[in-house]
mmCIF file of C-alpha atoms in Angstrom:
data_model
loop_
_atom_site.group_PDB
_atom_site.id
_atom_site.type_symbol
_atom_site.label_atom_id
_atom_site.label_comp_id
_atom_site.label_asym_id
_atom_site.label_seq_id
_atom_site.Cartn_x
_atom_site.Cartn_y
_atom_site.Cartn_z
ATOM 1 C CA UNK A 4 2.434 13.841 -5.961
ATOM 2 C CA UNK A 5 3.680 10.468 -6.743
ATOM 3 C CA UNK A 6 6.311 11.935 -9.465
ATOM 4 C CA UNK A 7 7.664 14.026 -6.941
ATOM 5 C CA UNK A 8 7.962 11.933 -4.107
ATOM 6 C CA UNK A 9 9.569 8.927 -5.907
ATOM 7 C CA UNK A 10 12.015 11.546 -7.545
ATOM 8 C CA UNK A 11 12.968 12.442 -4.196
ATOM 9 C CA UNK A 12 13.591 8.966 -3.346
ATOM 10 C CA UNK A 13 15.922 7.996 -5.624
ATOM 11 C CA UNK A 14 17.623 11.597 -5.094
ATOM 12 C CA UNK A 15 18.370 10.502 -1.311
ATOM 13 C CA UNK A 16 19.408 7.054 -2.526
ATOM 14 C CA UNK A 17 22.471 8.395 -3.475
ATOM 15 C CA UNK A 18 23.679 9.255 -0.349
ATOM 16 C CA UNK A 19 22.800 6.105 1.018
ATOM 17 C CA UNK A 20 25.826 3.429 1.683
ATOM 18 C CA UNK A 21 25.332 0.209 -0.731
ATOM 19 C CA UNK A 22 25.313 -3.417 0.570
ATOM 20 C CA UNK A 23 28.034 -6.174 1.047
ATOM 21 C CA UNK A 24 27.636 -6.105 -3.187
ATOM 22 C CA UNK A 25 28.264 -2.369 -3.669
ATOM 23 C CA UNK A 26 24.674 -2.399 -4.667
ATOM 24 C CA UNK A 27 21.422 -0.091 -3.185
ATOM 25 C CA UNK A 28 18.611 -1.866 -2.863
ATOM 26 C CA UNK A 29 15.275 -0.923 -4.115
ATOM 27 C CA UNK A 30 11.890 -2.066 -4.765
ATOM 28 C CA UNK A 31 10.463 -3.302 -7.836
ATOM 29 C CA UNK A 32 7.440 -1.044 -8.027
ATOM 30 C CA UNK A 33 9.470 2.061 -7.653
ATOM 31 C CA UNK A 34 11.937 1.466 -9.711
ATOM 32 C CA UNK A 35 9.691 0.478 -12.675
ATOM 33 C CA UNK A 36 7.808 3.633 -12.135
ATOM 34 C CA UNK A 37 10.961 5.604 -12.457
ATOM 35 C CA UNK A 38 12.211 4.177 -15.127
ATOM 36 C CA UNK A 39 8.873 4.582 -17.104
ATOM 37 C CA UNK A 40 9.087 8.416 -16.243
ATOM 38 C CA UNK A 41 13.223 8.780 -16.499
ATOM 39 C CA UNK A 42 13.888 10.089 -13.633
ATOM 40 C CA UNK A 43 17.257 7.384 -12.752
ATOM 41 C CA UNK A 44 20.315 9.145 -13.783
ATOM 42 C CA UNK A 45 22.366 6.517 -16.274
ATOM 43 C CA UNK A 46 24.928 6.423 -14.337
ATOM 44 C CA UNK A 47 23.422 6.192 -11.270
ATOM 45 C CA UNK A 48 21.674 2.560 -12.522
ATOM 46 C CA UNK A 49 24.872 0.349 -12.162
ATOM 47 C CA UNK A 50 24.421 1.035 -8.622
ATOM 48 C CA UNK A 51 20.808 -0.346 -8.196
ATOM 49 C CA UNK A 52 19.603 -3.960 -7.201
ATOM 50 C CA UNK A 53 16.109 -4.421 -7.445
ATOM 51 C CA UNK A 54 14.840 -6.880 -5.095
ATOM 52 C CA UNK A 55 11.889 -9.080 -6.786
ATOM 53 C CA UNK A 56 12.506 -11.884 -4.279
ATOM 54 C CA UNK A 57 11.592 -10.754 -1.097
ATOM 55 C CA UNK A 58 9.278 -7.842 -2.118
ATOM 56 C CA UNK A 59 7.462 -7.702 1.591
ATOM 57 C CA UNK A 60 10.592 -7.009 3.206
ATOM 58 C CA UNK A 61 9.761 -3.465 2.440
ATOM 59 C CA UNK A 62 7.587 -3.779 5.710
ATOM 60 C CA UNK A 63 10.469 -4.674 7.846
ATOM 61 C CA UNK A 64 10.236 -1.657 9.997
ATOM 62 C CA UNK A 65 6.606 -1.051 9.750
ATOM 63 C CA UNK A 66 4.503 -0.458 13.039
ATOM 64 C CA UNK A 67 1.784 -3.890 13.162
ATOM 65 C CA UNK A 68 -0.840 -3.140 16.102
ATOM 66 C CA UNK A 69 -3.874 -4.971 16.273
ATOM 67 C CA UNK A 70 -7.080 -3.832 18.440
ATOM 68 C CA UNK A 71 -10.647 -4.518 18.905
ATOM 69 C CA UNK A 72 -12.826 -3.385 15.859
ATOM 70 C CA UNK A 73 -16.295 -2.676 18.859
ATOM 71 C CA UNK A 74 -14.010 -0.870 21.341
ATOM 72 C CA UNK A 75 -11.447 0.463 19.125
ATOM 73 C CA UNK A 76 -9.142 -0.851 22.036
ATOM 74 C CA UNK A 77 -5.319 -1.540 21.694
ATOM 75 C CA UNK A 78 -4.713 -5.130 22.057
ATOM 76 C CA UNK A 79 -0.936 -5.612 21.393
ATOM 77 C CA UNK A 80 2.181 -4.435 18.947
ATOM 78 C CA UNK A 81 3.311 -6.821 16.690
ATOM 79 C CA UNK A 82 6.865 -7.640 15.210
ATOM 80 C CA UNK A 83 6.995 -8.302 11.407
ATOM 81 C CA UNK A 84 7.434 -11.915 11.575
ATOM 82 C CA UNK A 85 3.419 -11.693 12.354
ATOM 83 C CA UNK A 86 2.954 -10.994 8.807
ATOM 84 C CA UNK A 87 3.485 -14.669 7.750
ATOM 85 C CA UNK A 88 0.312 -15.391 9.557
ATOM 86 C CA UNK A 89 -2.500 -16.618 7.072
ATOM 87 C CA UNK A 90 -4.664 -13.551 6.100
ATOM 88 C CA UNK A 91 -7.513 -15.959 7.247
ATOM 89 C CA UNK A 92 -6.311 -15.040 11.067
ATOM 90 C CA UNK A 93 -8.789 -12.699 10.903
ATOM 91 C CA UNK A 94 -11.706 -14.571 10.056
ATOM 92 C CA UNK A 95 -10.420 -16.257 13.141
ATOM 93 C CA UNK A 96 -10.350 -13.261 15.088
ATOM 94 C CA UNK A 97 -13.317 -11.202 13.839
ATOM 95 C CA UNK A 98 -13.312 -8.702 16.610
ATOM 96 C CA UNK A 99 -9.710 -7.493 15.276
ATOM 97 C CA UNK A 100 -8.435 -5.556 12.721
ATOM 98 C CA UNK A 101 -4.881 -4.869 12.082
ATOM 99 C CA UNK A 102 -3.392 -1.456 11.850
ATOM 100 C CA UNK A 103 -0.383 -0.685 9.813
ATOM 101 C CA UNK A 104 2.192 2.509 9.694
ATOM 102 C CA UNK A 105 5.290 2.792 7.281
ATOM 103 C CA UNK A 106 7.550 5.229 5.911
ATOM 104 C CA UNK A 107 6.853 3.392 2.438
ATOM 105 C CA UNK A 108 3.432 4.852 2.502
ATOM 106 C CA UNK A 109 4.518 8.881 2.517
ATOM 107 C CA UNK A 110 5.718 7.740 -1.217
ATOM 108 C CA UNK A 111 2.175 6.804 -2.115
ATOM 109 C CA UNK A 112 0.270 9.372 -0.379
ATOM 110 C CA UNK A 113 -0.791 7.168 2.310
ATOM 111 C CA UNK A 114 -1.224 7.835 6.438
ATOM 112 C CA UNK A 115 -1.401 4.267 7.604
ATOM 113 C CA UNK A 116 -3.744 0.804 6.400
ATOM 114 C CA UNK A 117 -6.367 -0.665 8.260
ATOM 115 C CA UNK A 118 -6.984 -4.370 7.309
ATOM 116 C CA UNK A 119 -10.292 -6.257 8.934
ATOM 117 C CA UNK A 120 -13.002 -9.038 8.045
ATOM 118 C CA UNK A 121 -16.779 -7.345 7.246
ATOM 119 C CA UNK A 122 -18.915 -8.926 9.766
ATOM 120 C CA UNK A 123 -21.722 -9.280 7.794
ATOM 121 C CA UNK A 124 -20.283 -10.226 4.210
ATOM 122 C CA UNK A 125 -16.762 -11.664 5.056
ATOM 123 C CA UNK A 126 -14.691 -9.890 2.731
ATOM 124 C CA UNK A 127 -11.051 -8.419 3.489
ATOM 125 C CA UNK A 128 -11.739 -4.889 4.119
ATOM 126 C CA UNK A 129 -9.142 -2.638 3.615
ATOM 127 C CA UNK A 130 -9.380 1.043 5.116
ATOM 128 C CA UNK A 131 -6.779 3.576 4.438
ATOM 129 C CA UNK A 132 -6.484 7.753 3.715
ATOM 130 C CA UNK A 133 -5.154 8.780 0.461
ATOM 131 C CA UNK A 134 -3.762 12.143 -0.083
ATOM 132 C CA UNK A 135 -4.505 13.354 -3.569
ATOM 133 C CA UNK A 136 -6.087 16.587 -4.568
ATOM 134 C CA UNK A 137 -9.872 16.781 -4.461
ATOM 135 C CA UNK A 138 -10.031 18.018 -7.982
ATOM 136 C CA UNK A 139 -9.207 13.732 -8.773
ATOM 137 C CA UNK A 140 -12.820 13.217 -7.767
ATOM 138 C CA UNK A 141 -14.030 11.510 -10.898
ATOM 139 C CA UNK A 142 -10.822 10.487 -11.355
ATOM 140 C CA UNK A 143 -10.261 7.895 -8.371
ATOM 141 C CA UNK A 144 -14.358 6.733 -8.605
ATOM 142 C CA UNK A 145 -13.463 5.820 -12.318
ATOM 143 C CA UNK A 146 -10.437 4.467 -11.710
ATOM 144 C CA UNK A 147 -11.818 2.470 -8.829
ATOM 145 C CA UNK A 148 -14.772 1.373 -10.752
ATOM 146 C CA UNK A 149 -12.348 0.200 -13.585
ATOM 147 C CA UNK A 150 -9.852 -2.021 -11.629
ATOM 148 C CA UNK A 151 -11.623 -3.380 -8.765
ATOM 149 C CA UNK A 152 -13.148 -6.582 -10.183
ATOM 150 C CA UNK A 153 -16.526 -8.192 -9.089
ATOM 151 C CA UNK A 154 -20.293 -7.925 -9.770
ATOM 152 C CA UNK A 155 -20.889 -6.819 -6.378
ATOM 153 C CA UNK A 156 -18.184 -4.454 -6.428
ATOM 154 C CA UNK A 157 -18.308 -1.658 -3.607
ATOM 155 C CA UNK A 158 -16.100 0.619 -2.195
ATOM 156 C CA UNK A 159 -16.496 3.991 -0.151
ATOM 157 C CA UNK A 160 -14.915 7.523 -0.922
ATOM 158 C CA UNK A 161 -15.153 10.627 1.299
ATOM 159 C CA UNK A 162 -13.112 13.244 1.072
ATOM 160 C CA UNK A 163 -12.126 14.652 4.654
ATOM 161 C CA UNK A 164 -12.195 18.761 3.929
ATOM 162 C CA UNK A 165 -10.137 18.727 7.856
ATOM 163 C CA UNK A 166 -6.832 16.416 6.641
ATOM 164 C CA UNK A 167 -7.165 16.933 3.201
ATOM 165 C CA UNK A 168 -7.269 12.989 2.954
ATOM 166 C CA UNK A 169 -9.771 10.847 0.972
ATOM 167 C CA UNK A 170 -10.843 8.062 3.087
ATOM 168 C CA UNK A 171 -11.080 5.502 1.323
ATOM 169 C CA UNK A 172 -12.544 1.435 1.910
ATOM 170 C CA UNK A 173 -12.617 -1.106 -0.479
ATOM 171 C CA UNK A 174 -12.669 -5.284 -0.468
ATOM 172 C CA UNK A 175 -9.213 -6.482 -1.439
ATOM 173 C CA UNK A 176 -11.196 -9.629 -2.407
ATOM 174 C CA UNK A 177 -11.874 -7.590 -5.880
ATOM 175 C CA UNK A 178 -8.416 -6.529 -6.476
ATOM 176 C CA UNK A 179 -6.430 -8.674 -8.993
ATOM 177 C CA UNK A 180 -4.229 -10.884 -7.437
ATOM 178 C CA UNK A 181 -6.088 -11.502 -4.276
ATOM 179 C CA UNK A 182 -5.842 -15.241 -2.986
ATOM 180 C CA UNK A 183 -7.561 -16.777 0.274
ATOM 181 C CA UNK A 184 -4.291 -18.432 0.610
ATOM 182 C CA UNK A 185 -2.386 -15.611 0.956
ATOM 183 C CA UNK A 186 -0.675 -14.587 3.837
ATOM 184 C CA UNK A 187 -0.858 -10.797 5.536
ATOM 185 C CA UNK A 188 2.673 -9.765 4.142
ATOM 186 C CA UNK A 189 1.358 -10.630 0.874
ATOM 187 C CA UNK A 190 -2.039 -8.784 1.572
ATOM 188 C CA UNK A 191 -0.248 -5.657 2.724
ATOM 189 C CA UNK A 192 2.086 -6.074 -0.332
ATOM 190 C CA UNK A 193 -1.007 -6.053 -2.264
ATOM 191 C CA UNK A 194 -2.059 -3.100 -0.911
ATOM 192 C CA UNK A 195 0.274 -1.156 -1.670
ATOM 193 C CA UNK A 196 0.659 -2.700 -5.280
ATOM 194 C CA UNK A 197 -2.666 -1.282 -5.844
ATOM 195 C CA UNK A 198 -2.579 2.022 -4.176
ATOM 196 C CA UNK A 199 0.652 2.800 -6.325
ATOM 197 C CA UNK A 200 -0.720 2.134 -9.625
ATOM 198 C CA UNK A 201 -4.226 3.786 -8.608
ATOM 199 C CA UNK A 202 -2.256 6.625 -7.534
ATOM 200 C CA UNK A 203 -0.360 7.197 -11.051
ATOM 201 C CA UNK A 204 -2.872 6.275 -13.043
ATOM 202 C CA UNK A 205 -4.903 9.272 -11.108
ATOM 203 C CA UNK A 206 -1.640 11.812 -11.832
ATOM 204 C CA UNK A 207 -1.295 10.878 -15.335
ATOM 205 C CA UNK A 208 -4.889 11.664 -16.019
ATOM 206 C CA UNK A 209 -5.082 15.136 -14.964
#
């Protein structure tokens, strides 16, 4: 799944028009992955500028809504500036949760991330569907077991026979990398980071 949709990627990339530099932008985590699995054409590479600077500009055009976790109601559209906010906006807002759609997320498999405090324990819960084949089963519950970090480490996984999606919830307080003082880009970033390598490391197991 992952193979094939980042091979497609870079595919259309090269009917995209380059920058003011003659360059194509790309993102660090794809084009590591490609590189590890040779799918850039040599002379294609010249072309590429990987940006490690701004690495949440990926969520540019993303759609940001945040609603009311009790009553599941809309309660405004957000631009991505709002992702500078403090991830601890949300222990300041505990009734929200903040929903998140991109066209980054069809490369990992991904419908959309849902991103709230746990009442009761006040970690950053992060809710999201993952579309990999059921036959990963053991797969993803070893992987999960493996990388998310934590004596108390919990996470739910359901597969949903209707969508074909696993629904999956986990506390990115256990993922590596995770800092109180981060901010939501960085938390989405995060995210992401960990879906993708979950994601291979699930494809190059089976």
């Amino acid at each position: 799944m992952l193979k094939k949709q980042i091979t497609q990627y870079f595919a259309d990339l090269k009917e995209m028009q380059p920058g003011a530099d003659g360059k194509i932008e790309v993102y660090k985590e794809e084009f590591d992955y490609a590189e590890r699995h040779q799918l850039i054409n040599e002379e294609f590479k010249p072309r590429i500028r990987v940006n490690e600077l701004t690495p949440v500009t990926r969520f540019g055009s993303a759609y940001i809504e945040r609603s009311d976790k009790e009553l599941e109601k809309f309660l405004g559209e957000e631009s991505f500036e709002f992702l500078n906010q403090p991830i601890d906006y949300l222990k300041k807002h505990l009734h929200e949760f903040i929903y998140m759609e991109s066209d980054w997320f069809e490369i990992i498999g991904v419908d959309a991330f849902s991103f709230e405090v746990d009442d009761v324990f006040g970690t950053y819960d992060v809710m999201l569907g993952l579309k990999i084949q059921k036959k990963y089963d053991k797969t993803l519950k070893a992987l999960l077991n493996d990388k998310l970090q934590g004596d108390d480490t919990k996470f739910d996984l359901l597969f949903n026979n209707e969508d074909g999606l696993w629904n999956l919830n986990f506390a990115l307080n256990n993922v590596e990398g995770f800092d109180e003082n981060m901010t939501l880009g960085d938390a989405f970033l995060l995210i992401y980071r960990f879906v993708f390598n979950l994601a291979e490391q699930a494809e190059e197991s089976n």
